[in-house]
Amino acid sequence: MSDTAIAAALAAIRARIAEACARANRPAGSVTLVAVSKTHPQQAVLDALAAGQQVFGENRVQEAAEKFPPLRAAHPTMRLHIIGGLQTNKARDAVRVADVIETIDRPKLAAAIAEAMAKEGRRPDCLVQVNTGEEPQKSGVARADADAFIRAAREEHGLPVTGLMCIPPVDEDPRPHFAYLANLAAKHGLREVSMGMSADFEAAIAEGATLVRVGSAIFGARPPAPG
Ligand SMILES: *Cc1c(COP(=O)(O)O)cnc(C)c1O
């Protein structure tokens, strides 16, 4: 999309977020828009920055490591969320590049992230990803294991866990998944609830999302993922 198209799309999404907050009797500033720039070039991020967007999401660490560090010098307050499933061998790169890692979902990864934080001297906020739909192909801790894993991530691994994240099944009503995640976060005293994408962020806000991850509605369609 052109720079003016990205600016217009961002303004439209921000207006819809404000309306969804108003409908839910929530303060306008209670939801942060994470602009998901995966597969889109650095120029698209620059256009969004020029339109006032500060928070971005990428699902691949490698892509984020190429795209973002050069932009930070000129935009020191921008923030990057890693939102894709992480291999343990990418933990150190993730800790180096991210301000928030949204996809902590298993003990091995929690340990690798903790070790990387110690080595890098950097402590990005962490979210625990929950596989609310129990889908075998999807990342995220199972519902039945979520309580124990959230505690272990904080207490055993010492991670700065600030919230939870989910991606509901595409073919289901997302609202029960959103409600479940918001309840689980409240139960653990966690402030961040990352849920809702281009197609369903308003429903997520109604259920208590504090972070919505919106990609295609801002930057346009992506090429289909390989495989
Ligand atoms: C790509 C992606 C998004 C954004 O999806 P859109 O439908 O383009 O808004 C949100 N969350 C995650 C984890 C993603 O990988």
PDB file of C-alpha atoms and ligand atoms in Angstrom:
ATOM      1  CA  MET A   1       0.000   0.000   0.000  1.00  0.00           C
ATOM      2  CA  SER A   2       1.066   3.604  -0.487  1.00  0.00           C
ATOM      3  CA  ASP A   3       2.071   5.771   2.455  1.00  0.00           C
ATOM      4  CA  THR A   4      -1.264   7.599   2.338  1.00  0.00           C
ATOM      5  CA  ALA A   5      -3.148   4.291   2.206  1.00  0.00           C
ATOM      6  CA  ILE A   6      -1.291   3.036   5.299  1.00  0.00           C
ATOM      7  CA  ALA A   7      -1.956   6.309   7.138  1.00  0.00           C
ATOM      8  CA  ALA A   8      -5.657   6.145   6.220  1.00  0.00           C
ATOM      9  CA  ALA A   9      -5.942   2.484   7.212  1.00  0.00           C
ATOM     10  CA  LEU A  10      -4.271   3.201  10.555  1.00  0.00           C
ATOM     11  CA  ALA A  11      -6.635   6.091  11.237  1.00  0.00           C
ATOM     12  CA  ALA A  12      -9.627   3.866  10.429  1.00  0.00           C
ATOM     13  CA  ILE A  13      -8.419   1.066  12.717  1.00  0.00           C
ATOM     14  CA  ARG A  14      -7.725   3.516  15.540  1.00  0.00           C
ATOM     15  CA  ALA A  15     -11.241   4.916  15.178  1.00  0.00           C
ATOM     16  CA  ARG A  16     -12.724   1.401  15.299  1.00  0.00           C
ATOM     17  CA  ILE A  17     -10.663   0.599  18.406  1.00  0.00           C
ATOM     18  CA  ALA A  18     -11.935   3.777  20.093  1.00  0.00           C
ATOM     19  CA  GLU A  19     -15.538   2.877  19.202  1.00  0.00           C
ATOM     20  CA  ALA A  20     -15.121  -0.680  20.473  1.00  0.00           C
ATOM     21  CA  CYS A  21     -13.674   0.682  23.738  1.00  0.00           C
ATOM     22  CA  ALA A  22     -16.594   3.079  24.107  1.00  0.00           C
ATOM     23  CA  ARG A  23     -19.124   0.272  23.514  1.00  0.00           C
ATOM     24  CA  ALA A  24     -17.374  -1.801  26.186  1.00  0.00           C
ATOM     25  CA  ASN A  25     -17.212   1.135  28.631  1.00  0.00           C
ATOM     26  CA  ARG A  26     -13.454   0.939  28.590  1.00  0.00           C
ATOM     27  CA  PRO A  27     -11.089   3.939  28.516  1.00  0.00           C
ATOM     28  CA  ALA A  28      -9.861   4.795  25.024  1.00  0.00           C
ATOM     29  CA  GLY A  29      -6.243   4.264  26.009  1.00  0.00           C
ATOM     30  CA  SER A  30      -6.784   0.782  27.408  1.00  0.00           C
ATOM     31  CA  VAL A  31      -6.057  -0.979  24.119  1.00  0.00           C
ATOM     32  CA  THR A  32      -2.730  -0.847  22.284  1.00  0.00           C
ATOM     33  CA  LEU A  33      -2.638  -1.453  18.555  1.00  0.00           C
ATOM     34  CA  VAL A  34       0.185  -3.776  17.494  1.00  0.00           C
ATOM     35  CA  ALA A  35       0.706  -3.211  13.755  1.00  0.00           C
ATOM     36  CA  VAL A  36       1.737  -6.573  12.300  1.00  0.00           C
ATOM     37  CA  SER A  37       4.233  -5.799   9.541  1.00  0.00           C
ATOM     38  CA  LYS A  38       5.395  -9.356   8.743  1.00  0.00           C
ATOM     39  CA  THR A  39       6.225  -9.903   5.048  1.00  0.00           C
ATOM     40  CA  HIS A  40       5.947  -6.148   4.398  1.00  0.00           C
ATOM     41  CA  PRO A  41       9.075  -4.101   3.617  1.00  0.00           C
ATOM     42  CA  GLN A  42      10.855  -1.656   5.875  1.00  0.00           C
ATOM     43  CA  GLN A  43       9.234   1.175   3.928  1.00  0.00           C
ATOM     44  CA  ALA A  44       5.796   0.069   5.118  1.00  0.00           C
ATOM     45  CA  VAL A  45       7.021   0.322   8.724  1.00  0.00           C
ATOM     46  CA  LEU A  46       8.463   3.775   8.002  1.00  0.00           C
ATOM     47  CA  ASP A  47       5.124   4.883   6.559  1.00  0.00           C
ATOM     48  CA  ALA A  48       3.329   3.646   9.659  1.00  0.00           C
ATOM     49  CA  LEU A  49       5.856   5.395  11.928  1.00  0.00           C
ATOM     50  CA  ALA A  50       5.264   8.617   9.988  1.00  0.00           C
ATOM     51  CA  ALA A  51       1.554   8.167  10.700  1.00  0.00           C
ATOM     52  CA  GLY A  52       2.269   7.941  14.422  1.00  0.00           C
ATOM     53  CA  GLN A  53       2.273   4.164  14.907  1.00  0.00           C
ATOM     54  CA  GLN A  54       4.847   3.074  17.507  1.00  0.00           C
ATOM     55  CA  VAL A  55       4.186  -0.597  18.239  1.00  0.00           C
ATOM     56  CA  PHE A  56       4.852  -3.336  15.684  1.00  0.00           C
ATOM     57  CA  GLY A  57       4.590  -7.106  15.514  1.00  0.00           C
ATOM     58  CA  GLU A  58       6.645  -9.625  13.552  1.00  0.00           C
ATOM     59  CA  ASN A  59       6.280 -13.386  13.583  1.00  0.00           C
ATOM     60  CA  ARG A  60       9.766 -14.360  12.395  1.00  0.00           C
ATOM     61  CA  VAL A  61      12.812 -13.339  14.432  1.00  0.00           C
ATOM     62  CA  GLN A  62      15.107 -13.388  11.418  1.00  0.00           C
ATOM     63  CA  GLU A  63      12.886 -10.992   9.486  1.00  0.00           C
ATOM     64  CA  ALA A  64      12.509  -8.729  12.509  1.00  0.00           C
ATOM     65  CA  ALA A  65      16.280  -8.659  13.080  1.00  0.00           C
ATOM     66  CA  GLU A  66      16.808  -7.446   9.528  1.00  0.00           C
ATOM     67  CA  LYS A  67      13.976  -4.930   9.414  1.00  0.00           C
ATOM     68  CA  PHE A  68      13.935  -3.205  12.807  1.00  0.00           C
ATOM     69  CA  PRO A  69      17.372  -2.380  14.263  1.00  0.00           C
ATOM     70  CA  PRO A  70      18.125   0.161  11.511  1.00  0.00           C
ATOM     71  CA  LEU A  71      14.853   1.968  12.281  1.00  0.00           C
ATOM     72  CA  ARG A  72      15.417   2.245  16.014  1.00  0.00           C
ATOM     73  CA  ALA A  73      18.179   4.822  15.781  1.00  0.00           C
ATOM     74  CA  ALA A  74      15.763   7.321  14.271  1.00  0.00           C
ATOM     75  CA  HIS A  75      12.748   6.072  16.272  1.00  0.00           C
ATOM     76  CA  PRO A  76      14.036   5.166  19.742  1.00  0.00           C
ATOM     77  CA  THR A  77      10.562   4.905  21.298  1.00  0.00           C
ATOM     78  CA  MET A  78       9.218   2.348  18.844  1.00  0.00           C
ATOM     79  CA  ARG A  79       8.439  -1.108  20.223  1.00  0.00           C
ATOM     80  CA  LEU A  80       8.622  -4.540  18.647  1.00  0.00           C
ATOM     81  CA  HIS A  81       6.573  -7.577  19.650  1.00  0.00           C
ATOM     82  CA  ILE A  82       7.574 -11.060  18.525  1.00  0.00           C
ATOM     83  CA  ILE A  83       4.271 -12.851  17.889  1.00  0.00           C
ATOM     84  CA  GLY A  84       5.321 -16.058  16.078  1.00  0.00           C
ATOM     85  CA  GLY A  85       6.231 -19.461  17.432  1.00  0.00           C
ATOM     86  CA  LEU A  86       9.855 -19.576  18.596  1.00  0.00           C
ATOM     87  CA  GLN A  87      12.498 -22.278  18.291  1.00  0.00           C
ATOM     88  CA  THR A  88      14.836 -22.419  21.285  1.00  0.00           C
ATOM     89  CA  ASN A  89      17.804 -21.714  19.014  1.00  0.00           C
ATOM     90  CA  LYS A  90      16.222 -18.335  18.176  1.00  0.00           C
ATOM     91  CA  ALA A  91      15.853 -17.335  21.830  1.00  0.00           C
ATOM     92  CA  ARG A  92      18.943 -15.160  21.932  1.00  0.00           C
ATOM     93  CA  ASP A  93      18.079 -13.292  18.722  1.00  0.00           C
ATOM     94  CA  ALA A  94      14.540 -12.794  20.004  1.00  0.00           C
ATOM     95  CA  VAL A  95      15.755 -11.337  23.305  1.00  0.00           C
ATOM     96  CA  ARG A  96      18.127  -9.053  21.429  1.00  0.00           C
ATOM     97  CA  VAL A  97      15.539  -7.600  19.032  1.00  0.00           C
ATOM     98  CA  ALA A  98      12.214  -7.702  20.905  1.00  0.00           C
ATOM     99  CA  ASP A  99      10.597  -5.449  23.481  1.00  0.00           C
ATOM    100  CA  VAL A 100       7.872  -8.011  24.074  1.00  0.00           C
ATOM    101  CA  ILE A 101       7.924 -11.753  23.343  1.00  0.00           C
ATOM    102  CA  GLU A 102       4.308 -12.932  23.099  1.00  0.00           C
ATOM    103  CA  THR A 103       4.871 -16.618  22.446  1.00  0.00           C
ATOM    104  CA  ILE A 104       6.355 -18.306  25.527  1.00  0.00           C
ATOM    105  CA  ASP A 105       4.652 -21.705  25.490  1.00  0.00           C
ATOM    106  CA  ARG A 106       6.846 -24.500  26.899  1.00  0.00           C
ATOM    107  CA  PRO A 107       9.411 -25.100  29.646  1.00  0.00           C
ATOM    108  CA  LYS A 108      12.342 -25.569  27.240  1.00  0.00           C
ATOM    109  CA  LEU A 109      11.638 -22.245  25.593  1.00  0.00           C
ATOM    110  CA  ALA A 110      11.126 -20.490  28.940  1.00  0.00           C
ATOM    111  CA  ALA A 111      14.527 -21.785  30.061  1.00  0.00           C
ATOM    112  CA  ALA A 112      16.192 -20.721  26.813  1.00  0.00           C
ATOM    113  CA  ILE A 113      14.681 -17.227  27.026  1.00  0.00           C
ATOM    114  CA  ALA A 114      15.769 -16.880  30.668  1.00  0.00           C
ATOM    115  CA  GLU A 115      19.313 -17.898  29.759  1.00  0.00           C
ATOM    116  CA  ALA A 116      19.353 -15.499  26.795  1.00  0.00           C
ATOM    117  CA  MET A 117      18.159 -12.650  29.028  1.00  0.00           C
ATOM    118  CA  ALA A 118      21.002 -13.294  31.439  1.00  0.00           C
ATOM    119  CA  LYS A 119      23.543 -13.308  28.601  1.00  0.00           C
ATOM    120  CA  GLU A 120      22.154 -10.259  26.819  1.00  0.00           C
ATOM    121  CA  GLY A 121      21.381  -8.188  29.906  1.00  0.00           C
ATOM    122  CA  ARG A 122      17.974  -7.401  28.399  1.00  0.00           C
ATOM    123  CA  ARG A 123      14.561  -8.361  29.781  1.00  0.00           C
ATOM    124  CA  PRO A 124      11.774  -7.987  27.238  1.00  0.00           C
ATOM    125  CA  ASP A 125       8.291  -8.458  28.681  1.00  0.00           C
ATOM    126  CA  CYS A 126       6.937 -11.951  28.113  1.00  0.00           C
ATOM    127  CA  LEU A 127       3.445 -13.218  27.330  1.00  0.00           C
ATOM    128  CA  VAL A 128       2.419 -16.846  27.635  1.00  0.00           C
ATOM    129  CA  GLN A 129       0.687 -18.142  24.504  1.00  0.00           C
ATOM    130  CA  VAL A 130      -2.281 -20.389  25.225  1.00  0.00           C
ATOM    131  CA  ASN A 131      -3.596 -22.830  22.616  1.00  0.00           C
ATOM    132  CA  THR A 132      -7.198 -22.141  23.591  1.00  0.00           C
ATOM    133  CA  GLY A 133      -8.588 -24.270  20.755  1.00  0.00           C
ATOM    134  CA  GLU A 134      -6.327 -27.228  21.613  1.00  0.00           C
ATOM    135  CA  GLU A 135      -5.269 -27.366  17.946  1.00  0.00           C
ATOM    136  CA  PRO A 136      -2.428 -29.852  17.400  1.00  0.00           C
ATOM    137  CA  GLN A 137      -0.700 -27.764  14.690  1.00  0.00           C
ATOM    138  CA  LYS A 138      -0.767 -24.559  16.743  1.00  0.00           C
ATOM    139  CA  SER A 139       1.763 -23.209  19.237  1.00  0.00           C
ATOM    140  CA  GLY A 140       0.694 -22.476  22.781  1.00  0.00           C
ATOM    141  CA  VAL A 141       0.379 -24.244  26.095  1.00  0.00           C
ATOM    142  CA  ALA A 142      -2.685 -26.480  26.484  1.00  0.00           C
ATOM    143  CA  ARG A 143      -5.538 -25.168  28.643  1.00  0.00           C
ATOM    144  CA  ALA A 144      -5.022 -27.920  31.199  1.00  0.00           C
ATOM    145  CA  ASP A 145      -1.345 -27.014  31.606  1.00  0.00           C
ATOM    146  CA  ALA A 146      -1.730 -23.225  31.525  1.00  0.00           C
ATOM    147  CA  ASP A 147      -1.941 -22.514  35.286  1.00  0.00           C
ATOM    148  CA  ALA A 148       1.138 -24.562  36.113  1.00  0.00           C
ATOM    149  CA  PHE A 149       3.111 -23.221  33.172  1.00  0.00           C
ATOM    150  CA  ILE A 150       2.325 -19.573  33.925  1.00  0.00           C
ATOM    151  CA  ARG A 151       3.536 -20.093  37.503  1.00  0.00           C
ATOM    152  CA  ALA A 152       6.669 -21.930  36.385  1.00  0.00           C
ATOM    153  CA  ALA A 153       7.525 -19.270  33.797  1.00  0.00           C
ATOM    154  CA  ARG A 154       7.401 -16.602  36.505  1.00  0.00           C
ATOM    155  CA  GLU A 155       8.690 -18.401  39.557  1.00  0.00           C
ATOM    156  CA  GLU A 156      11.071 -21.104  38.299  1.00  0.00           C
ATOM    157  CA  HIS A 157      12.384 -19.371  35.189  1.00  0.00           C
ATOM    158  CA  GLY A 158      12.049 -15.848  36.571  1.00  0.00           C
ATOM    159  CA  LEU A 159      10.596 -14.455  33.359  1.00  0.00           C
ATOM    160  CA  PRO A 160       8.904 -11.030  33.437  1.00  0.00           C
ATOM    161  CA  VAL A 161       5.492 -12.406  32.443  1.00  0.00           C
ATOM    162  CA  THR A 162       3.044  -9.534  31.946  1.00  0.00           C
ATOM    163  CA  GLY A 163       0.196 -11.267  30.124  1.00  0.00           C
ATOM    164  CA  LEU A 164      -1.306 -13.924  27.889  1.00  0.00           C
ATOM    165  CA  MET A 165      -1.810 -14.321  24.150  1.00  0.00           C
ATOM    166  CA  CYS A 166      -4.014 -16.551  21.985  1.00  0.00           C
ATOM    167  CA  ILE A 167      -4.972 -17.212  18.376  1.00  0.00           C
ATOM    168  CA  PRO A 168      -8.420 -18.866  18.328  1.00  0.00           C
ATOM    169  CA  PRO A 169      -9.283 -21.471  15.683  1.00  0.00           C
ATOM    170  CA  VAL A 170     -10.206 -19.789  12.374  1.00  0.00           C
ATOM    171  CA  ASP A 171     -13.448 -21.721  11.984  1.00  0.00           C
ATOM    172  CA  GLU A 172     -14.946 -21.011  15.416  1.00  0.00           C
ATOM    173  CA  ASP A 173     -16.609 -18.089  17.152  1.00  0.00           C
ATOM    174  CA  PRO A 174     -13.580 -16.463  18.800  1.00  0.00           C
ATOM    175  CA  ARG A 175     -15.497 -14.886  21.669  1.00  0.00           C
ATOM    176  CA  PRO A 176     -15.475 -17.833  24.090  1.00  0.00           C
ATOM    177  CA  HIS A 177     -11.728 -18.131  23.473  1.00  0.00           C
ATOM    178  CA  PHE A 178     -11.240 -14.427  24.174  1.00  0.00           C
ATOM    179  CA  ALA A 179     -13.341 -14.614  27.333  1.00  0.00           C
ATOM    180  CA  TYR A 180     -11.382 -17.636  28.561  1.00  0.00           C
ATOM    181  CA  LEU A 181      -8.035 -15.885  28.018  1.00  0.00           C
ATOM    182  CA  ALA A 182      -9.126 -12.668  29.745  1.00  0.00           C
ATOM    183  CA  ASN A 183     -10.372 -14.662  32.742  1.00  0.00           C
ATOM    184  CA  LEU A 184      -7.156 -16.626  32.951  1.00  0.00           C
ATOM    185  CA  ALA A 185      -5.097 -13.424  32.868  1.00  0.00           C
ATOM    186  CA  ALA A 186      -7.214 -11.884  35.634  1.00  0.00           C
ATOM    187  CA  LYS A 187      -6.875 -15.017  37.739  1.00  0.00           C
ATOM    188  CA  HIS A 188      -3.083 -14.708  37.550  1.00  0.00           C
ATOM    189  CA  GLY A 189      -3.057 -10.940  38.052  1.00  0.00           C
ATOM    190  CA  LEU A 190      -1.640 -10.355  34.563  1.00  0.00           C
ATOM    191  CA  ARG A 191      -2.403  -7.002  32.927  1.00  0.00           C
ATOM    192  CA  GLU A 192      -1.843  -7.764  29.234  1.00  0.00           C
ATOM    193  CA  VAL A 193      -4.288  -9.767  27.134  1.00  0.00           C
ATOM    194  CA  SER A 194      -3.161 -10.080  23.498  1.00  0.00           C
ATOM    195  CA  MET A 195      -5.999 -11.227  21.261  1.00  0.00           C
ATOM    196  CA  GLY A 196      -7.868 -10.153  18.164  1.00  0.00           C
ATOM    197  CA  MET A 197      -6.614  -9.700  14.613  1.00  0.00           C
ATOM    198  CA  SER A 198      -7.946  -7.855  11.526  1.00  0.00           C
ATOM    199  CA  ALA A 199     -11.136  -9.919  11.390  1.00  0.00           C
ATOM    200  CA  ASP A 200     -12.095  -9.944  15.055  1.00  0.00           C
ATOM    201  CA  PHE A 201     -10.306  -7.262  17.083  1.00  0.00           C
ATOM    202  CA  GLU A 202     -13.547  -5.533  18.050  1.00  0.00           C
ATOM    203  CA  ALA A 203     -14.900  -8.742  19.595  1.00  0.00           C
ATOM    204  CA  ALA A 204     -11.574  -9.133  21.406  1.00  0.00           C
ATOM    205  CA  ILE A 205     -11.862  -5.618  22.825  1.00  0.00           C
ATOM    206  CA  ALA A 206     -15.382  -6.398  24.038  1.00  0.00           C
ATOM    207  CA  GLU A 207     -13.904  -9.379  25.908  1.00  0.00           C
ATOM    208  CA  GLY A 208     -11.025  -7.432  27.463  1.00  0.00           C
ATOM    209  CA  ALA A 209      -8.093  -7.376  25.008  1.00  0.00           C
ATOM    210  CA  THR A 210      -5.353  -4.886  25.902  1.00  0.00           C
ATOM    211  CA  LEU A 211      -3.248  -5.657  22.809  1.00  0.00           C
ATOM    212  CA  VAL A 212      -4.792  -6.233  19.377  1.00  0.00           C
ATOM    213  CA  ARG A 213      -2.572  -7.543  16.592  1.00  0.00           C
ATOM    214  CA  VAL A 214      -3.697  -6.138  13.255  1.00  0.00           C
ATOM    215  CA  GLY A 215      -1.826  -6.800  10.015  1.00  0.00           C
ATOM    216  CA  SER A 216      -3.692  -6.997   6.731  1.00  0.00           C
ATOM    217  CA  ALA A 217      -6.252  -4.315   7.636  1.00  0.00           C
ATOM    218  CA  ILE A 218      -3.336  -1.847   7.901  1.00  0.00           C
ATOM    219  CA  PHE A 219      -0.720  -3.018   5.420  1.00  0.00           C
ATOM    220  CA  GLY A 220      -2.845  -4.897   2.884  1.00  0.00           C
ATOM    221  CA  ALA A 221      -2.924  -8.556   1.947  1.00  0.00           C
ATOM    222  CA  ARG A 222       0.176 -10.691   2.379  1.00  0.00           C
ATOM    223  CA  PRO A 223       1.437 -13.223  -0.140  1.00  0.00           C
ATOM    224  CA  PRO A 224       0.252 -16.701   0.900  1.00  0.00           C
ATOM    225  CA  ALA A 225       2.594 -18.366   3.398  1.00  0.00           C
ATOM    226  CA  PRO A 226       4.794 -21.060   1.843  1.00  0.00           C
ATOM    227  CA  GLY A 227       3.787 -24.648   2.601  1.00  0.00           C
TER     228      GLY A 227
HETATM  229  C1  LIG B   1      -0.168 -12.401  11.083  1.00  0.00           C
HETATM  230  C2  LIG B   1      -0.605 -12.377  12.478  1.00  0.00           C
HETATM  231  C3  LIG B   1      -1.547 -11.436  12.928  1.00  0.00           C
HETATM  232  C4  LIG B   1      -2.208 -10.411  12.025  1.00  0.00           C
HETATM  233  O1  LIG B   1      -3.151 -11.029  11.206  1.00  0.00           O
HETATM  234  P1  LIG B   1      -4.141 -10.180  10.270  1.00  0.00           P
HETATM  235  O2  LIG B   1      -5.264 -11.105  10.018  1.00  0.00           O
HETATM  236  O3  LIG B   1      -3.359  -9.844   9.053  1.00  0.00           O
HETATM  237  O4  LIG B   1      -4.549  -8.983  11.020  1.00  0.00           O
HETATM  238  C5  LIG B   1      -1.878 -11.455  14.272  1.00  0.00           C
HETATM  239  N1  LIG B   1      -1.327 -12.338  15.132  1.00  0.00           N
HETATM  240  C6  LIG B   1      -0.432 -13.254  14.731  1.00  0.00           C
HETATM  241  C7  LIG B   1       0.144 -14.200  15.731  1.00  0.00           C
HETATM  242  C8  LIG B   1      -0.045 -13.310  13.395  1.00  0.00           C
HETATM  243  O5  LIG B   1       0.854 -14.233  13.013  1.00  0.00           O
END
